Coordinates of C-alpha atoms and ligand atoms in Angstrom, one line a residue:
P1 CA -0.4 0.2 -0.5
Q2 CA 1.1 3.4 -0.6
H3 CA 1.3 4.6 3.1
Q4 CA 4.3 1.7 3.6
I5 CA 5.9 3.0 0.7
V6 CA 6.4 7.0 2.2
Q7 CA 6.7 4.9 5.5
K8 CA 9.6 3.4 4.4
R9 CA 10.7 6.2 2.5
F10 CA 10.8 8.4 5.3
L11 CA 12.6 5.3 7.1
S12 CA 16.0 5.2 5.1
S13 CA 16.2 9.5 4.4
S14 CA 15.7 10.2 8.7
I15 CA 18.2 6.8 8.3
K16 CA 20.7 8.5 6.3
Q17 CA 20.3 11.2 7.7
N18 CA 21.1 10.4 11.0
A19 CA 24.0 8.1 9.7
D20 CA 25.8 11.7 8.4
L21 CA 25.1 13.3 11.0
G22 CA 27.1 10.7 12.9
Q23 CA 29.6 10.8 10.5
T24 CA 31.3 13.6 11.7
S25 CA 30.9 12.9 15.3
A26 CA 32.3 9.8 15.0
R27 CA 34.9 9.5 12.8
L28 CA 36.0 13.4 15.5
A29 CA 36.0 10.2 18.1
I30 CA 37.7 7.7 16.5
L31 CA 40.7 10.1 15.8
N32 CA 40.1 10.4 19.8
I33 CA 40.7 6.5 20.5
L34 CA 43.3 6.3 18.0
E35 CA 45.4 9.2 19.3
S36 CA 44.8 7.9 22.7
V37 CA 47.3 5.1 20.7
S38 CA 48.9 5.4 17.9
S39 CA 49.9 8.9 15.5
K40 CA 47.6 10.9 13.4
R41 CA 50.4 9.9 11.1
E42 CA 50.6 6.3 11.6
I43 CA 46.9 6.6 11.5
E44 CA 47.0 8.0 8.0
Q45 CA 49.5 5.2 6.4
Y46 CA 46.3 2.2 7.4
L47 CA 43.9 3.9 6.2
S48 CA 46.0 5.3 2.9
Q49 CA 47.0 0.2 3.1
F50 CA 43.6 0.0 3.6
R51 CA 42.2 1.7 1.1
S52 CA 44.5 0.6 -1.5
V53 CA 43.1 -2.4 -2.3
S54 CA 39.6 -2.5 -3.4
S55 CA 36.6 -2.7 -1.1
Q56 CA 36.5 -6.1 -0.8
Q57 CA 39.1 -6.9 0.0
F58 CA 39.4 -4.5 3.0
A59 CA 39.3 -6.6 5.8
V60 CA 37.4 -10.1 7.2
I61 CA 35.5 -10.0 10.8
K62 CA 33.8 -12.9 12.2
V63 CA 31.8 -12.7 15.0
G64 CA 31.7 -15.5 17.7
G65 CA 28.1 -15.8 19.0
A66 CA 28.7 -14.4 22.6
I67 CA 29.6 -10.9 21.4
L68 CA 26.3 -10.6 20.0
T69 CA 25.1 -10.9 23.8
D70 CA 27.8 -10.1 25.8
H71 CA 29.4 -7.4 24.1
V72 CA 27.3 -6.1 21.3
D73 CA 27.5 -2.6 22.2
V74 CA 30.8 -2.9 21.7
L75 CA 31.6 -4.4 18.7
C76 CA 28.4 -1.6 16.9
S77 CA 30.4 1.0 17.7
A78 CA 33.8 -0.9 16.2
L79 CA 31.8 -1.2 12.7
R80 CA 30.5 1.9 12.9
S81 CA 34.2 3.7 13.3
L82 CA 35.1 1.3 10.1
Y83 CA 31.9 2.2 8.1
V84 CA 32.8 6.3 8.6
M85 CA 36.2 5.7 7.6
G86 CA 34.4 4.5 4.4
L87 CA 36.4 1.1 5.3
Y88 CA 33.1 -1.9 5.1
P89 CA 34.4 -4.9 6.5
I90 CA 33.0 -7.5 5.7
V91 CA 31.2 -9.3 8.8
V92 CA 30.4 -13.1 9.9
H93 CA 28.5 -13.8 12.9
G94 CA 28.1 -17.5 14.7
G95 CA 26.1 -17.8 17.5
G96 CA 27.1 -21.5 19.5
P97 CA 26.4 -20.2 22.6
Q98 CA 22.4 -19.6 22.3
L99 CA 22.5 -22.5 20.0
N100 CA 23.3 -24.8 23.1
K101 CA 21.6 -22.8 25.5
I102 CA 18.3 -23.0 23.7
L103 CA 19.1 -26.8 23.5
Q104 CA 19.8 -27.8 26.9
D105 CA 16.1 -25.4 28.0
A106 CA 14.5 -28.0 25.5
G107 CA 16.9 -30.9 26.9
V108 CA 19.0 -31.7 24.5
E109 CA 22.6 -32.1 24.8
P110 CA 24.5 -31.0 22.1
Q111 CA 26.7 -32.9 20.3
F112 CA 30.5 -32.4 18.5
E113 CA 32.3 -34.6 16.7
E114 CA 36.0 -33.1 16.5
G115 CA 34.5 -30.0 17.6
I116 CA 31.9 -29.6 15.1
R117 CA 28.0 -29.5 15.4
V118 CA 26.5 -32.6 14.1
T119 CA 23.1 -31.4 13.3
D120 CA 20.6 -33.4 13.3
P121 CA 17.0 -32.1 11.1
K122 CA 15.4 -30.9 14.3
T123 CA 18.2 -28.9 14.9
L124 CA 19.0 -27.2 12.3
G125 CA 15.6 -25.9 11.6
I126 CA 16.5 -24.7 15.4
A127 CA 19.8 -23.4 14.1
R128 CA 18.2 -22.0 11.0
K129 CA 15.9 -19.8 12.7
L130 CA 18.6 -18.3 15.9
F131 CA 20.5 -17.7 13.2
L132 CA 18.7 -15.0 11.3
E133 CA 16.6 -13.7 13.9
A134 CA 20.8 -13.5 15.1
N135 CA 22.0 -12.0 12.0
M136 CA 18.3 -9.6 11.7
D137 CA 19.4 -8.2 15.0
L138 CA 22.7 -7.3 14.6
V139 CA 21.5 -5.2 11.1
L140 CA 18.9 -3.4 12.5
R141 CA 20.7 -2.7 16.0
L142 CA 23.7 -1.2 12.8
R143 CA 21.5 0.8 11.3
Q144 CA 18.9 2.1 13.5
E145 CA 20.3 3.3 16.3
Y146 CA 24.7 3.6 15.3
G147 CA 23.6 4.6 11.6
V148 CA 25.4 2.3 9.9
L149 CA 23.6 0.9 6.5
A150 CA 24.9 -3.0 7.5
R151 CA 22.6 -5.5 4.8
P152 CA 21.9 -8.8 5.4
I153 CA 23.6 -11.9 3.4
T154 CA 22.3 -14.7 4.4
S155 CA 22.0 -16.8 1.0
G156 CA 23.1 -16.9 -2.6
C157 CA 26.5 -16.5 -1.1
L158 CA 28.1 -19.4 0.1
Y159 CA 27.2 -22.9 -1.5
A160 CA 28.4 -26.1 0.3
D161 CA 28.1 -29.9 0.0
Y162 CA 27.8 -32.2 3.0
L163 CA 30.6 -32.8 4.8
D164 CA 29.9 -36.1 5.5
K165 CA 26.2 -36.8 5.7
E166 CA 26.5 -39.8 8.3
K167 CA 29.0 -38.1 11.0
W168 CA 27.9 -34.3 11.1
Q169 CA 24.2 -35.0 10.0
Y170 CA 22.8 -31.9 8.4
V171 CA 26.6 -29.6 8.2
G172 CA 28.4 -28.0 5.0
K173 CA 31.9 -28.3 3.0
V174 CA 31.4 -24.6 1.7
S175 CA 32.0 -25.1 -2.2
S176 CA 32.0 -21.6 -3.7
V177 CA 31.9 -18.9 -2.7
D178 CA 29.9 -16.2 -4.5
T179 CA 31.3 -13.1 -3.5
R180 CA 28.7 -10.9 -6.0
P181 CA 26.3 -10.3 -2.9
I182 CA 28.6 -8.8 -0.9
E183 CA 30.8 -6.6 -3.6
A184 CA 27.2 -5.6 -4.3
A185 CA 26.2 -4.8 -0.7
I186 CA 29.8 -2.6 0.0
A187 CA 29.1 -0.7 -4.1
S188 CA 25.6 0.6 -3.0
R189 CA 27.7 1.4 0.8
E190 CA 26.3 -1.2 3.0
L191 CA 27.9 -3.5 5.4
P192 CA 28.3 -7.2 4.6
I193 CA 27.3 -9.3 8.2
L194 CA 26.4 -12.7 6.9
M195 CA 25.3 -15.5 8.8
S196 CA 27.2 -19.2 9.5
M197 CA 24.5 -21.5 6.9
A198 CA 25.8 -22.3 3.8
E199 CA 23.2 -23.8 0.5
T200 CA 23.7 -27.0 -1.3
H201 CA 22.6 -26.1 -5.2
E202 CA 19.4 -27.7 -4.4
G203 CA 19.1 -25.5 -1.9
Q204 CA 19.2 -27.9 0.6
I205 CA 20.5 -26.0 4.2
L206 CA 23.4 -27.0 5.7
N207 CA 25.1 -25.7 9.3
V208 CA 28.4 -24.5 9.0
N209 CA 31.2 -23.6 11.8
A210 CA 31.3 -19.8 11.3
D211 CA 35.6 -20.0 12.3
V212 CA 35.5 -21.9 8.9
V213 CA 33.0 -19.7 6.9
A214 CA 35.2 -16.8 8.0
G215 CA 38.1 -18.9 6.2
E216 CA 36.5 -19.3 3.4
L217 CA 35.6 -16.2 2.5
A218 CA 39.0 -14.7 3.6
R219 CA 40.1 -17.5 1.1
A220 CA 37.5 -16.2 -1.8
L221 CA 38.6 -12.3 -0.9
E222 CA 42.2 -12.3 0.1
P223 CA 41.4 -9.9 2.5
L224 CA 44.3 -6.6 3.8
K225 CA 42.6 -8.3 7.3
I226 CA 41.9 -11.1 8.7
V227 CA 40.5 -10.7 12.3
Y228 CA 38.7 -12.8 14.4
L229 CA 37.0 -11.4 17.6
S230 CA 36.7 -13.8 20.6
E231 CA 35.1 -12.8 24.4
K232 CA 38.2 -14.2 25.7
G233 CA 40.0 -12.3 23.4
G234 CA 42.7 -14.8 22.3
L235 CA 44.0 -18.4 22.8
F236 CA 45.0 -19.4 26.3
D237 CA 48.2 -21.5 26.9
G238 CA 46.1 -24.6 28.3
N239 CA 48.5 -25.2 30.8
T240 CA 50.1 -21.7 32.0
G241 CA 46.5 -20.6 31.0
K242 CA 48.1 -17.4 30.0
L243 CA 47.5 -15.4 26.9
I244 CA 49.7 -16.3 23.5
S245 CA 50.3 -13.3 22.5
A246 CA 51.6 -15.3 18.6
I247 CA 52.3 -18.0 17.0
N248 CA 54.2 -18.7 13.7
L249 CA 52.6 -22.0 12.1
D250 CA 55.8 -23.0 10.5
E251 CA 57.9 -23.6 13.9
E252 CA 54.8 -24.4 16.0
Y253 CA 51.8 -25.9 14.5
E254 CA 53.5 -29.3 15.1
G255 CA 53.6 -29.1 18.9
L256 CA 50.5 -27.7 19.6
M257 CA 49.0 -30.5 18.1
T258 CA 50.4 -32.8 20.2
Q259 CA 49.1 -30.5 23.0
P260 CA 45.8 -32.3 24.9
W261 CA 44.3 -29.4 26.2
V262 CA 44.3 -27.8 21.7
R263 CA 41.1 -30.1 21.2
H264 CA 37.2 -29.3 20.2
G265 CA 36.7 -26.1 19.1
T266 CA 40.6 -24.6 19.4
R267 CA 42.0 -27.7 17.9
L268 CA 38.9 -26.4 14.5
K269 CA 40.6 -23.2 14.3
I270 CA 43.8 -23.5 15.3
K271 CA 43.4 -26.3 11.9
E272 CA 41.5 -23.7 9.8
M273 CA 43.7 -21.2 10.6
K274 CA 46.5 -22.9 9.5
Q275 CA 44.9 -24.3 6.4
L276 CA 44.8 -21.2 5.4
L277 CA 47.1 -19.3 6.3
D278 CA 49.1 -22.0 4.1
D279 CA 46.3 -20.9 0.9
L280 CA 47.2 -17.5 1.7
P281 CA 49.7 -15.3 0.6
K282 CA 53.3 -15.1 2.7
T283 CA 52.5 -12.4 5.0
S284 CA 48.7 -12.4 6.2
S285 CA 48.0 -12.9 9.5
V286 CA 44.5 -13.8 11.8
A287 CA 44.6 -12.6 15.0
I288 CA 42.2 -12.8 17.4
I289 CA 41.4 -10.3 19.5
H290 CA 38.4 -9.0 22.4
P291 CA 35.4 -6.3 20.2
S292 CA 37.4 -3.3 22.4
Y293 CA 40.5 -4.0 20.9
L294 CA 39.0 -3.9 17.0
E295 CA 39.8 -0.5 15.7
R296 CA 43.6 -0.9 18.0
E297 CA 44.2 -3.7 16.7
L298 CA 43.9 -2.2 13.0
F299 CA 45.1 1.2 13.4
T300 CA 48.4 0.5 15.5
H301 CA 51.4 -1.8 15.4
T302 CA 50.6 -3.1 19.4
G303 CA 47.8 -5.8 18.9
A304 CA 46.7 -8.0 21.3
G305 CA 45.2 -10.9 22.1
T306 CA 46.5 -13.8 19.6
L307 CA 48.3 -12.7 16.7
I308 CA 48.5 -16.3 13.9
R309 CA 50.7 -16.1 11.0
K310 CA 53.0 -18.1 8.7
Ligands
X2W1 C1 28.2 -24.0 13.9 C2 27.9 -22.4 13.7 C3 27.6 -21.5 15.1 C4 29.5 -21.1 15.3 C5 27.1 -24.4 15.6 O1 25.8 -25.4 15.3 O2 27.3 -24.0 17.0 C6 28.6 -25.8 14.1 O3 29.4 -26.2 14.0 P1 30.5 -20.1 17.8 O4 30.0 -19.1 17.7 O5 31.0 -19.1 16.9 O6 30.5 -20.7 18.2 N1 28.0 -25.0 13.2 C7 28.7 -26.2 12.0 O7 29.7 -21.5 14.8 O8 29.4 -20.2 16.5

C-alpha cells in the first residue's frame, strides 16, 4: 500500500540523515580513540594502506556468538568507526553458545565431533531460525542505533556440499563462495553481514562452523586483515593459563597439535588457520582479539590478543 511506501522512504531518509550526522562525530571519536594509542601519521598510513586495495579486500571479521549477547555495543561502535572511515569489513557471525542454550533448555545435550556440531534436522531448524534472528538483530541495531547501513546476506553467497552426512548430518563443507552479493552490498555502501549457514546447489540449508566460514571468505577475498573477535580475547595456553600473544605456525603447529588442551573448537580453529594461511600469501596473518581492541588492532602496531602467522 501507498502509505507503507511513503513510510519506508521516510525511514530510509531519516536513517541516512542520522548516518550523516553521526559520521562527523564518529569520525572525531575514532580519531580520539586512535590518537591515544597511535599517532595521526600512523593512522593515516594504515588508512591509505586499507584504501589501496578494492573495498571488499579490507577485512573479514568473524564475530563469535557470545559477542552478540555480551558485547554487542562494543562491536557495533567499532564497526561504525570503520564504516564512517569508508571501510567496509565483511562480517560473519556465529551463534554457537545461544544454540547450545536453546537445546539445553529443551533437554537436548548438544553433540560435537571434532569441534563441529552434529546437526540433526531438528537442530538445523532451530539453528536456522536462531542465526537468522541474530543476523537481523545485528543488522537492525547497526542501522537504527548506529547509523551504519548494514545489509544481511543470509543466502546466495555460501555454497556447500555435505561434510560427512553419516557423521555430522546437516553440516556443510563450503564448496564455493559467490562474492557478488558482498560486492553489491559494498558498492551500495552497505556493510555485508553474513551468518554461518550455507546451501547446496539443490537449495538444502547446511550448518557450517563460523570460524570455517570466515576462513572460506578470507580464501575467496584475500583481505588485508583477518580478525576473529572472541569474548576471551585470544588463545590461552591450557597449561599455564596465559594468553598466547603470537603463534608462528611454521614452527609451532606440530607441537601445538600434540598438546592435550588443543582440542574441540580450539583444535578446529588452529587447523583451519593453518590451512588458511597455507593457502594465502605468506604475509597474511590472523588476529584473535576482544572486540574492544578492534580499532587498535587495525590502526596501530601494538596488537592485542593472539596473532597467528606463518
Ligand atoms: C556452528 C555454527 C555457529 C558457530 C554451531 O552450530 O555452533 C557448526 O559447528 P560460534 O559462536 O562462532 O561458536 N556450526 C557446524 O560457529 O558459532
